[in-house]
Short mmCIF file of C-alpha atoms in Angstrom, two decimals:
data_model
loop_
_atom_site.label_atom_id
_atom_site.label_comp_id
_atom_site.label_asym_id
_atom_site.label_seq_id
_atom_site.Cartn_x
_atom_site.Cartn_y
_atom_site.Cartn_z
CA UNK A 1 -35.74 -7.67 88.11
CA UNK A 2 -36.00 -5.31 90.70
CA UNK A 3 -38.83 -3.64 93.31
CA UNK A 4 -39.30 -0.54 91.25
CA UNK A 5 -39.70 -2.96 88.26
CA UNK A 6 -42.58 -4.73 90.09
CA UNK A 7 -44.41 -2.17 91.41
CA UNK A 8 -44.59 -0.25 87.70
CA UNK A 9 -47.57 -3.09 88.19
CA UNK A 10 -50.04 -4.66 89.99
CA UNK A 11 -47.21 -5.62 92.71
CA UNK A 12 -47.37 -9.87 92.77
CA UNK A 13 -46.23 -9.71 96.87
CA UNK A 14 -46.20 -13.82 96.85
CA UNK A 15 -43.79 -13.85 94.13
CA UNK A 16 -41.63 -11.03 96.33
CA UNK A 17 -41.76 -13.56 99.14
CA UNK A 18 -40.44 -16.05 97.21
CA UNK A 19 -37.49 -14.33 95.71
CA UNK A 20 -36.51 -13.30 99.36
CA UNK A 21 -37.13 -16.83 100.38
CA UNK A 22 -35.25 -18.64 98.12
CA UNK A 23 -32.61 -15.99 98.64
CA UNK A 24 -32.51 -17.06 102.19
CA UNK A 25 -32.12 -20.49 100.95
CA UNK A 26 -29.06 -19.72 98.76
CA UNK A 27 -27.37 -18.71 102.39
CA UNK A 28 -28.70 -22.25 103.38
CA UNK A 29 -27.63 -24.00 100.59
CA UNK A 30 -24.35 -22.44 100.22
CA UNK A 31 -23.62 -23.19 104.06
CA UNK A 32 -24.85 -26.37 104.51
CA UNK A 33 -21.76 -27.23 101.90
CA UNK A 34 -18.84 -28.01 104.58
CA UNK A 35 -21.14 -30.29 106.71
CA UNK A 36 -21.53 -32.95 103.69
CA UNK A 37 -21.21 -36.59 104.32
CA UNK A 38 -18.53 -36.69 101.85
CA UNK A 39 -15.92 -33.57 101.46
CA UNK A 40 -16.98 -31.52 98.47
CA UNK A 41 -16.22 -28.16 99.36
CA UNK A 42 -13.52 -26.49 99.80
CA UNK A 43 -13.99 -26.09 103.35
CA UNK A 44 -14.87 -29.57 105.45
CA UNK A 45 -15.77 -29.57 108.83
CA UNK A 46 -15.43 -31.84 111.25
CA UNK A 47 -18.63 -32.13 111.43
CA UNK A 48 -20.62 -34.54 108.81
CA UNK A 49 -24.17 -35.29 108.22
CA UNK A 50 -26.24 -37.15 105.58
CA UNK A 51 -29.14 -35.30 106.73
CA UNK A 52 -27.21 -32.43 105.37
CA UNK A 53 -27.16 -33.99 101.72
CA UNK A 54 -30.62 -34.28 102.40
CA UNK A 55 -31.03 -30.83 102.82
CA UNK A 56 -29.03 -29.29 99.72
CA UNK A 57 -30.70 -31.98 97.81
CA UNK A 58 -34.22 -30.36 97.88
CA UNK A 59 -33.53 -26.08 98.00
CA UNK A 60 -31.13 -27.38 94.77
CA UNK A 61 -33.82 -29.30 93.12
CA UNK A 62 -35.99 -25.94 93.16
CA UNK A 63 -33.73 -22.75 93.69
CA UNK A 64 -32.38 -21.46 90.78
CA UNK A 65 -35.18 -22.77 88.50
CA UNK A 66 -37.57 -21.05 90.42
CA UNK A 67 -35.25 -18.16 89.81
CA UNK A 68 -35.46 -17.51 85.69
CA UNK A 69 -39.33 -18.50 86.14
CA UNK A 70 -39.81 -15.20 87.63
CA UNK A 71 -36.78 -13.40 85.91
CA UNK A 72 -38.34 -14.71 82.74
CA UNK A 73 -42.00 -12.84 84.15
CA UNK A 74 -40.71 -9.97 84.76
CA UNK A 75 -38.52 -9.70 81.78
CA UNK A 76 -41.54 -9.40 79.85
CA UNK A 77 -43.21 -7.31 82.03
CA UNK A 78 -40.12 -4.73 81.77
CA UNK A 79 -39.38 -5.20 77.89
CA UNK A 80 -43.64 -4.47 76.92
CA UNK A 81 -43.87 -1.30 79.27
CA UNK A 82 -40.19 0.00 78.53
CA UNK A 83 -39.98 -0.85 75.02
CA UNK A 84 -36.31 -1.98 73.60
CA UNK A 85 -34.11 0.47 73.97
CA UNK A 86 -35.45 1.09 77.94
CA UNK A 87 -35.29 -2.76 78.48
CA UNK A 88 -31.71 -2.96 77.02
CA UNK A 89 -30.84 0.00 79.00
CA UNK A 90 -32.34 -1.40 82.51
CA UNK A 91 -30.03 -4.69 82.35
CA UNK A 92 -27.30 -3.24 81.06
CA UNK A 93 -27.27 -1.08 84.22
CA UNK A 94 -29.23 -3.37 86.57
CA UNK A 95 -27.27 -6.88 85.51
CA UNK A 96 -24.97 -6.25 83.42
CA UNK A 97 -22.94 -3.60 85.02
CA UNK A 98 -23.05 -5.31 88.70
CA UNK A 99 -21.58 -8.16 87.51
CA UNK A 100 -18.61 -6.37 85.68
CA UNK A 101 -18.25 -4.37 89.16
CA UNK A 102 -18.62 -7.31 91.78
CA UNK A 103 -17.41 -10.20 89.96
CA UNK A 104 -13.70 -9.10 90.65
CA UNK A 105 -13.85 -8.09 94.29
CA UNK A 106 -16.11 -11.27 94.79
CA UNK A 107 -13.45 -13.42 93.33
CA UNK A 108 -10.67 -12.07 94.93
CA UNK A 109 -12.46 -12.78 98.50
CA UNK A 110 -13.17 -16.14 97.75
CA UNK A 111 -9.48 -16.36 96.94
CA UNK A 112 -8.69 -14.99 100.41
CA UNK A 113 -10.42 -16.83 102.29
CA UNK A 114 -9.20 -20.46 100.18
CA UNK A 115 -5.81 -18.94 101.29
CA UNK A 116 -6.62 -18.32 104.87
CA UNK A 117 -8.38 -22.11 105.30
CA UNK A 118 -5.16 -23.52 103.17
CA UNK A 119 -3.25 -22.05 105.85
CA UNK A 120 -4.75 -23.13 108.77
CA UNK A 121 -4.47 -26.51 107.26
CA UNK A 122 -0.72 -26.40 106.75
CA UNK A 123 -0.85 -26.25 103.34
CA UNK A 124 1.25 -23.93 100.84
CA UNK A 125 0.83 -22.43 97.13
CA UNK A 126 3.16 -25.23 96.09
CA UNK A 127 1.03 -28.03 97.24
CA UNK A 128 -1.92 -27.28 94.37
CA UNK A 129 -0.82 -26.54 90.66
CA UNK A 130 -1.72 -23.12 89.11
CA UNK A 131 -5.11 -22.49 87.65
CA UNK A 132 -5.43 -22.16 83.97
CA UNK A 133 -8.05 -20.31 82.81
CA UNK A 134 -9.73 -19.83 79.31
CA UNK A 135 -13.52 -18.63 78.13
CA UNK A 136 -14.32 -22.56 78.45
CA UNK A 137 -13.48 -22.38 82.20
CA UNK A 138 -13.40 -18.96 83.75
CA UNK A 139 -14.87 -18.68 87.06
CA UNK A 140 -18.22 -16.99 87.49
CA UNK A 141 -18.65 -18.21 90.89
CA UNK A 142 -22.24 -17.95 92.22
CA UNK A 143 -22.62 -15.08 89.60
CA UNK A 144 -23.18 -16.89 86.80
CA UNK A 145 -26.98 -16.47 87.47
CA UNK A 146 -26.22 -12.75 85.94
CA UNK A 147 -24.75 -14.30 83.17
CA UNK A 148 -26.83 -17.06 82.17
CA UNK A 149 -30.22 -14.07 82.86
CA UNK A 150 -27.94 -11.71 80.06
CA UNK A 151 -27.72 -14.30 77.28
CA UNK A 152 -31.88 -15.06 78.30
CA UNK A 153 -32.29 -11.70 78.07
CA UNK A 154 -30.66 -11.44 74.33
CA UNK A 155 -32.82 -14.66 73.08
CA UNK A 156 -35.78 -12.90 74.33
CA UNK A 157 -34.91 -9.69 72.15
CA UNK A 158 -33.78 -11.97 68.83
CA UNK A 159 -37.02 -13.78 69.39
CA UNK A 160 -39.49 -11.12 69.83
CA UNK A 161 -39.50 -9.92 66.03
CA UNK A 162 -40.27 -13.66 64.66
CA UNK A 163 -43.23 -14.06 67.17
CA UNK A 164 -44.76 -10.73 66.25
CA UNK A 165 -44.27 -11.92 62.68
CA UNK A 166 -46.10 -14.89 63.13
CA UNK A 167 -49.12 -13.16 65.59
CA UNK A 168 -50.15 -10.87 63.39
CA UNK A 169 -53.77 -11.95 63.31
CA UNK A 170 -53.25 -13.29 67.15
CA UNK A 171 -53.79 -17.23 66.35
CA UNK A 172 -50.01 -18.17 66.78
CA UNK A 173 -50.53 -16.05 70.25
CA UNK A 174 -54.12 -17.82 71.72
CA UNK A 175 -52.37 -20.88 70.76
CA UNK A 176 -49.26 -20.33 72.78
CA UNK A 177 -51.71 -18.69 75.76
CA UNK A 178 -53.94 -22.50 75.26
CA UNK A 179 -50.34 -23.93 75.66
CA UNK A 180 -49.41 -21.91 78.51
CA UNK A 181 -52.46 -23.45 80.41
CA UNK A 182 -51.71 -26.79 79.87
CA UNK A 183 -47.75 -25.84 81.33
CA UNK A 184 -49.19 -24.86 84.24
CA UNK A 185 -51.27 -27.56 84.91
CA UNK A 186 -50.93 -31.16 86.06
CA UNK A 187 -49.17 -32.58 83.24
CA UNK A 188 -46.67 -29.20 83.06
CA UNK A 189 -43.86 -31.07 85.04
CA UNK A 190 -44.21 -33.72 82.80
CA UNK A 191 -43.91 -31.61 79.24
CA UNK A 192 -41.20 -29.49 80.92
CA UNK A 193 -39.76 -31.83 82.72
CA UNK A 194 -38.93 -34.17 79.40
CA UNK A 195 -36.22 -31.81 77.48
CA UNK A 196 -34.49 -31.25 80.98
CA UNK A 197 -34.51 -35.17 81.34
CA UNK A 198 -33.35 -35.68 77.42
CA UNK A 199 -30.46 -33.05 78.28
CA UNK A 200 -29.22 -34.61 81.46
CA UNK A 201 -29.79 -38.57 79.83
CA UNK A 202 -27.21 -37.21 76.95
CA UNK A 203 -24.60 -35.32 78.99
CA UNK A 204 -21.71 -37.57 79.53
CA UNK A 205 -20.70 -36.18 82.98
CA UNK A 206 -23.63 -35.68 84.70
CA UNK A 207 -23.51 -36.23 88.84
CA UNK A 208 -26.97 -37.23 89.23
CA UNK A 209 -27.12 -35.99 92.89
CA UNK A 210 -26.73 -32.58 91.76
CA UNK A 211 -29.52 -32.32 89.22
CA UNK A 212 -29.34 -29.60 86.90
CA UNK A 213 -25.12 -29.03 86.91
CA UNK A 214 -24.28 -25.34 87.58
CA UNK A 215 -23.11 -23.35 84.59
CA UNK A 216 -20.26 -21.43 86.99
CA UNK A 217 -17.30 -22.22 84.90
CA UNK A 218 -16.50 -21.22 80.99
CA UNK A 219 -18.57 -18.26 79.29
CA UNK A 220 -20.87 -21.00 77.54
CA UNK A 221 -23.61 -22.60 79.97
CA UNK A 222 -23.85 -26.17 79.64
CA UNK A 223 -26.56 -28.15 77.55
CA UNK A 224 -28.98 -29.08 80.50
CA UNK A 225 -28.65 -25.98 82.09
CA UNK A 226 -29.49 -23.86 78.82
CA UNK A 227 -32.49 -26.15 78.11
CA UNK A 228 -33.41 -26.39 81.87
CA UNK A 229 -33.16 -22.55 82.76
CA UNK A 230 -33.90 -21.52 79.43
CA UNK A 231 -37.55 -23.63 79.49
CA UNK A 232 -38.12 -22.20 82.78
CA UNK A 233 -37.65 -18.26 81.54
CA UNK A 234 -39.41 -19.07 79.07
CA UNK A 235 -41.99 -20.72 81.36
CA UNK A 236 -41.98 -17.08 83.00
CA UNK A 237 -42.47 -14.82 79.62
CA UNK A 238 -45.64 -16.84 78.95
CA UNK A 239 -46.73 -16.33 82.38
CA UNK A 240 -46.99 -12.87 82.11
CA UNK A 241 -49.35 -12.85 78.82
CA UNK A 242 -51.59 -14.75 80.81
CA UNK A 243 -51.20 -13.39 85.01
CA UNK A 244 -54.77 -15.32 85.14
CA UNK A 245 -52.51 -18.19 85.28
CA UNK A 246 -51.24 -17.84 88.24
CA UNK A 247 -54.76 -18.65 90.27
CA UNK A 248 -54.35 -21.84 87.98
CA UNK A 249 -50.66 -22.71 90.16
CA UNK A 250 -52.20 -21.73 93.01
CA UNK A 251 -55.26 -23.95 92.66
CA UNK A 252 -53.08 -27.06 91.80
CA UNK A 253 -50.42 -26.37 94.39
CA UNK A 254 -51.52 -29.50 96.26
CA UNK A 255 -51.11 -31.76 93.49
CA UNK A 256 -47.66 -30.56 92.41
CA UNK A 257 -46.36 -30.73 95.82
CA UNK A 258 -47.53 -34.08 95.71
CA UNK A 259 -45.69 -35.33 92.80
CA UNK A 260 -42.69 -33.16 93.39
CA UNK A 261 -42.35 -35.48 97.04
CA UNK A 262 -42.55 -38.71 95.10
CA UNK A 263 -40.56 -38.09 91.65
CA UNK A 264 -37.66 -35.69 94.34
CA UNK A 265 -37.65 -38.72 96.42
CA UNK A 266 -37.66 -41.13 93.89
CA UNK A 267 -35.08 -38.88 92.24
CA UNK A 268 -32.70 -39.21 95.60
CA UNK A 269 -33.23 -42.34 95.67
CA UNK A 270 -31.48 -43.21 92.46
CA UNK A 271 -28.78 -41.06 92.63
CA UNK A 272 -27.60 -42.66 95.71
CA UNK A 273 -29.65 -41.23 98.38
CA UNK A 274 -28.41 -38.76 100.79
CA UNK A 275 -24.85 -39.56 100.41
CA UNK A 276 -23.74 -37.74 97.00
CA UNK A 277 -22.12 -40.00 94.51
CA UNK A 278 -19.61 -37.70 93.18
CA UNK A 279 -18.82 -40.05 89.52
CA UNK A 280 -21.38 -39.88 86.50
CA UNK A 281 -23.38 -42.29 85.77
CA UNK A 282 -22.83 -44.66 83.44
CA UNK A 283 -25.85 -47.24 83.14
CA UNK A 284 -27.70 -45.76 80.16
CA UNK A 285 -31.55 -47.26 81.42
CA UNK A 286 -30.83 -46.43 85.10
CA UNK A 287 -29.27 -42.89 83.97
CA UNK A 288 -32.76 -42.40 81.90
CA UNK A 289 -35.25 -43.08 84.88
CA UNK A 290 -33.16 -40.62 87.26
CA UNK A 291 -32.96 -37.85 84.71
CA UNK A 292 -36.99 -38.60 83.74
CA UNK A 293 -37.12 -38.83 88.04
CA UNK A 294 -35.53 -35.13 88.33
CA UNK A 295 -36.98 -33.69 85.43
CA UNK A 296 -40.20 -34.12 86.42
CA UNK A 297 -39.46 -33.31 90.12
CA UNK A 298 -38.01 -29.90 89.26
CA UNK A 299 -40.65 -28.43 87.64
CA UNK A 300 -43.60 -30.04 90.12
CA UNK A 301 -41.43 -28.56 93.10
CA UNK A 302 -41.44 -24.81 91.05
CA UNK A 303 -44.58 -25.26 90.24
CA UNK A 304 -45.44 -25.88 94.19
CA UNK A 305 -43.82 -23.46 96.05
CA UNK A 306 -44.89 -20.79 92.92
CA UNK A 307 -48.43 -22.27 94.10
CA UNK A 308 -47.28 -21.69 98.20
CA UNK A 309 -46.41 -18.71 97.90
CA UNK A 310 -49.58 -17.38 95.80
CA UNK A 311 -51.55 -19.22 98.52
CA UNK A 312 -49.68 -18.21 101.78
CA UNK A 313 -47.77 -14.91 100.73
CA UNK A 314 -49.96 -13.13 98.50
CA UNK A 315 -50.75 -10.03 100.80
CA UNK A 316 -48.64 -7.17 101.63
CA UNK A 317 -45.89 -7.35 104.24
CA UNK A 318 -43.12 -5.19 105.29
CA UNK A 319 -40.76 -8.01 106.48
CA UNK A 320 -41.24 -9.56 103.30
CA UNK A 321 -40.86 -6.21 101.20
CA UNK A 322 -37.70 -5.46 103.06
CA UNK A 323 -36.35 -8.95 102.60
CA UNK A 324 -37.12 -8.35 98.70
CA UNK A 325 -35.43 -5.16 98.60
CA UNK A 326 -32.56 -6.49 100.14
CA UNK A 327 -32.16 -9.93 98.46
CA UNK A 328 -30.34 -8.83 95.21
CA UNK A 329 -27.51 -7.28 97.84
CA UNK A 330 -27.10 -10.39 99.51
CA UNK A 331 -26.73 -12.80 96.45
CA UNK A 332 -23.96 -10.60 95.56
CA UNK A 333 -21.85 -10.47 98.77
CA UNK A 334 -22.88 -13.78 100.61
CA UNK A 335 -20.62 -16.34 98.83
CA UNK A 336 -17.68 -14.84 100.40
CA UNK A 337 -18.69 -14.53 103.61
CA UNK A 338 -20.63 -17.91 103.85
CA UNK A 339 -17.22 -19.29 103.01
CA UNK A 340 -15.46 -17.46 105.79
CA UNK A 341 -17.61 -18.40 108.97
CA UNK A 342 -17.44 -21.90 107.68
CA UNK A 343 -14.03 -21.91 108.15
CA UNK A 344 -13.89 -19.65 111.49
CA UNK A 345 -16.20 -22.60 112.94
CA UNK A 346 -14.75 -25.40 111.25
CA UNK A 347 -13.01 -26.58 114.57
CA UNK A 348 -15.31 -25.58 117.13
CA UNK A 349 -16.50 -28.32 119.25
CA UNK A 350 -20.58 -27.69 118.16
CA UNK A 351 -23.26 -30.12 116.63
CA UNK A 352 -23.10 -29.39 112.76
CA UNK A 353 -27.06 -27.76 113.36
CA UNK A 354 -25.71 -25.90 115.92
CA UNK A 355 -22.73 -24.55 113.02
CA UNK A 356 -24.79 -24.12 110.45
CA UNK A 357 -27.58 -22.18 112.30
CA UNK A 358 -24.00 -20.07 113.27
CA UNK A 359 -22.76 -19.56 109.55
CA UNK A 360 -26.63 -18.75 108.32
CA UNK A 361 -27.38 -16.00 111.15
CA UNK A 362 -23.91 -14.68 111.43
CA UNK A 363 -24.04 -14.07 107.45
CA UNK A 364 -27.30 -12.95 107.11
CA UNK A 365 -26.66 -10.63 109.92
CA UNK A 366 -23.64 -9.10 108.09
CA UNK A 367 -25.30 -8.97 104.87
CA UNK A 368 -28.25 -7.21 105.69
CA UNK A 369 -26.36 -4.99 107.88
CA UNK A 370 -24.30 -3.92 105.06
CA UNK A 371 -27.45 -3.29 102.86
CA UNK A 372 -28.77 -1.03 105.41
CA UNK A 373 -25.96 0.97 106.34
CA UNK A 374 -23.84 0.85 102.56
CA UNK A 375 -26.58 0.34 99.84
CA UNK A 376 -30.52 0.89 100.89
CA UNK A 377 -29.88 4.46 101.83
CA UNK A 378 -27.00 5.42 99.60
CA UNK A 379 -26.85 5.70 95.38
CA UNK A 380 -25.83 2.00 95.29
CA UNK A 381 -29.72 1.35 96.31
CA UNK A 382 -30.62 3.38 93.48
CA UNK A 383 -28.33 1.23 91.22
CA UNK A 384 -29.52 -2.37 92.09
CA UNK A 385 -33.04 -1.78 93.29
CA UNK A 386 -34.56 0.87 91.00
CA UNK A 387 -34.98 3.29 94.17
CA UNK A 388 -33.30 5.28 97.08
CA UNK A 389 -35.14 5.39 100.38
CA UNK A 390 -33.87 8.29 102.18
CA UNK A 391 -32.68 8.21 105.96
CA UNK A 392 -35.82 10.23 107.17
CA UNK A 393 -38.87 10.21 105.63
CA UNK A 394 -40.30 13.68 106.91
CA UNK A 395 -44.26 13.60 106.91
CA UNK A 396 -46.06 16.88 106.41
CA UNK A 397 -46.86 18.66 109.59
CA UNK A 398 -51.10 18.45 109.81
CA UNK A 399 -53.01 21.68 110.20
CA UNK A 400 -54.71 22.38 113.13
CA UNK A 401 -58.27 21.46 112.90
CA UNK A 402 -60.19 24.53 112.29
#
């Protein structure tokens, strides 16, 4: 989805904010990594906090869900006033083709800067075997998002035809609007939250501290992340037949923000608390209240902050509509750089807040420096946003009064 794509409607500014704000939180999350309690990055500081498990535990629970919910909106949004063949078109050139561009160069500076820690720490290519990769286990680093939308984005199309079948006389669709209420109501994280919670109870080597595992290795997403991302697109694409719904979020925010505090903590709680637990587990009845725990605490926390932002966010802003525009820019490039100031302060003598506020500023300032000066103004803005905005904006001289 893009800015151009939103505004080809009535423009929905508090879902803008939140795309830019869980963007922001990606830089967070993604930072936060070296500081853990226990070393599960490829960088570890010196520097170790639970508070900083903690942290990562809640922008996970919520991120990238919160994501394909308003992928999944706009999708529809895109495919009913495009049509197919302009909706296939748009990704191919807004998703598909940035990932065949970026994921390369992307790669290859992760690489450099795993060489550059691995030599300040002494070590040498012969102290780690060779990778071995296959299409169970390539890398798609952070950009598996891209990924995971395309193969959405191709259910979406195979699906369309059958519901159209089955709508002809518009029952099947006032049913699925009726249902679409009910989703979005108080018992929603509990009816969404159940597949997610069957999918993690039945995958053998799930790390309960990191809820919904990441799909960034191997062309085929797992199980819980297809059912969990793929209910919450979906989730999104029934949003949009009924944008009334969204008052409905907004009205119930408090209550899902509720329950998303309980079942998240209850949630941390069982997975070991703020220490991460890095085996599976293995008790079967323990495993099935944590994954019931997170299901249900995923979709209340989407739900909420869907509900916050509606609430709080839902007039215009430039700060936020420049943080929008930019977002998509800084997914693709932060990774890299994240990584790299978390090893250039690995060995300073700071606090880990004071670090971390250092890797988060000093990244974002890079990253929206380079969207300025390389992509906002240039074709490349164009390409991933939908629109150029020129260097001057020349306003029409005004005629004298006469």
């Amino acid at each position: 989805m893009t800015t151009t794509d939103i505004e080809r409607s009535e423009r929905l500014h508090g879902l803008d904010a939140l795309r830019g704000a869980a963007l922001l939180l990606g830089v967070v999350l993604h930072g936060a990594l070296s500081f853990f309690p226990t070393q599960i990055w490829i960088v570890g500081d010196d520097q170790r906090s639970v508070w900083v498990g903690g942290l990562f535990f809640v922008i996970h629970l919520f991120r990238m869900t919160t994501f394909f919910v308003i992928a999944g909106l706009f999708a529809h949004l895109m495919l009913s006033r495009l049509g197919v063949v302009g909706f296939v078109r748009n990704r191919l050139s807004r998703i598909a083709a940035p990932l065949a561009v970026f994921w390369g160069p992307v790669l290859a500076a992760i690489v450099a800067v795993v060489i550059w820690n691995a030599g300040l720490q002494g070590l040498t290519a012969a102290d780690a075997p060779p990778p071995k990769y296959d299409w169970t286990s390539i890398p798609l680093t952070h950009l598996w998002f891209l990924w995971v939308l395309l193969i959405f984005y191709v259910a979406l199309l195979t699906l369309r035809a059958p519901f159209a079948a089955l709508d002809r006389d518009g029952g099947w669709g006032r049913t699925v609007d009726r249902l679409t209420g009910v989703l979005v109501g108080p018992a929603g994280p509990f009816l969404l939250g159940a597949p997610l919670a069957l999918a993690l109870w039945l995958h053998p080597d799930w790390i309960a501290f990191f809820g919904v595992p990441t799909p960034d290795a191997g062309l085929i997403p797992n199980t819980p992340a297809l059912v969990g991302f793929g209910l919450a697109f979906a989730l999104g694409v029934l949003l949009d037949r009924r944008r009334d719904l969204l008052g409905r979020i907004r009205a119930w925010q408090p209550a899902h923000l509720g329950l998303a505090i309980g079942a998240g903590a209850g949630a941390l709680m069982l997975a070991g608390g703020p220490t991460p637990v890095l085996s599976p587990m293995t008790d079967p009845a323990v495993k099935a209240m944590t994954a019931s725990a997170f299901g249900v605490a995923t979709y209340a926390s989407v739900l909420a902050v869907m509900g916050l932002a509606l609430r709080f966010c839902a007039g215009r802003s430039a700060v936020r509509r420049y943080v929008a525009d930019a977002s998509y820019w800084i997914y693709i490039v932060h990774l890299p750089l994240v990584m790299a100031a978390q090893v250039w302060v690995q060995d300073w003598g700071w606090p880990w807040p004071a670090k971390l506020a250092a890797v988060i500023v000093g990244v974002l300032a890079v990253s929206f420096a380079s969207y300025e000066l390389l992509v906002r103004h240039s074709f490349m803005g164009r390409w991933l946003n939908g629109r150029r905005i020129p260097w001057r904006r020349l306003q029409p001289a005004l005629a004298p009064a006469e």
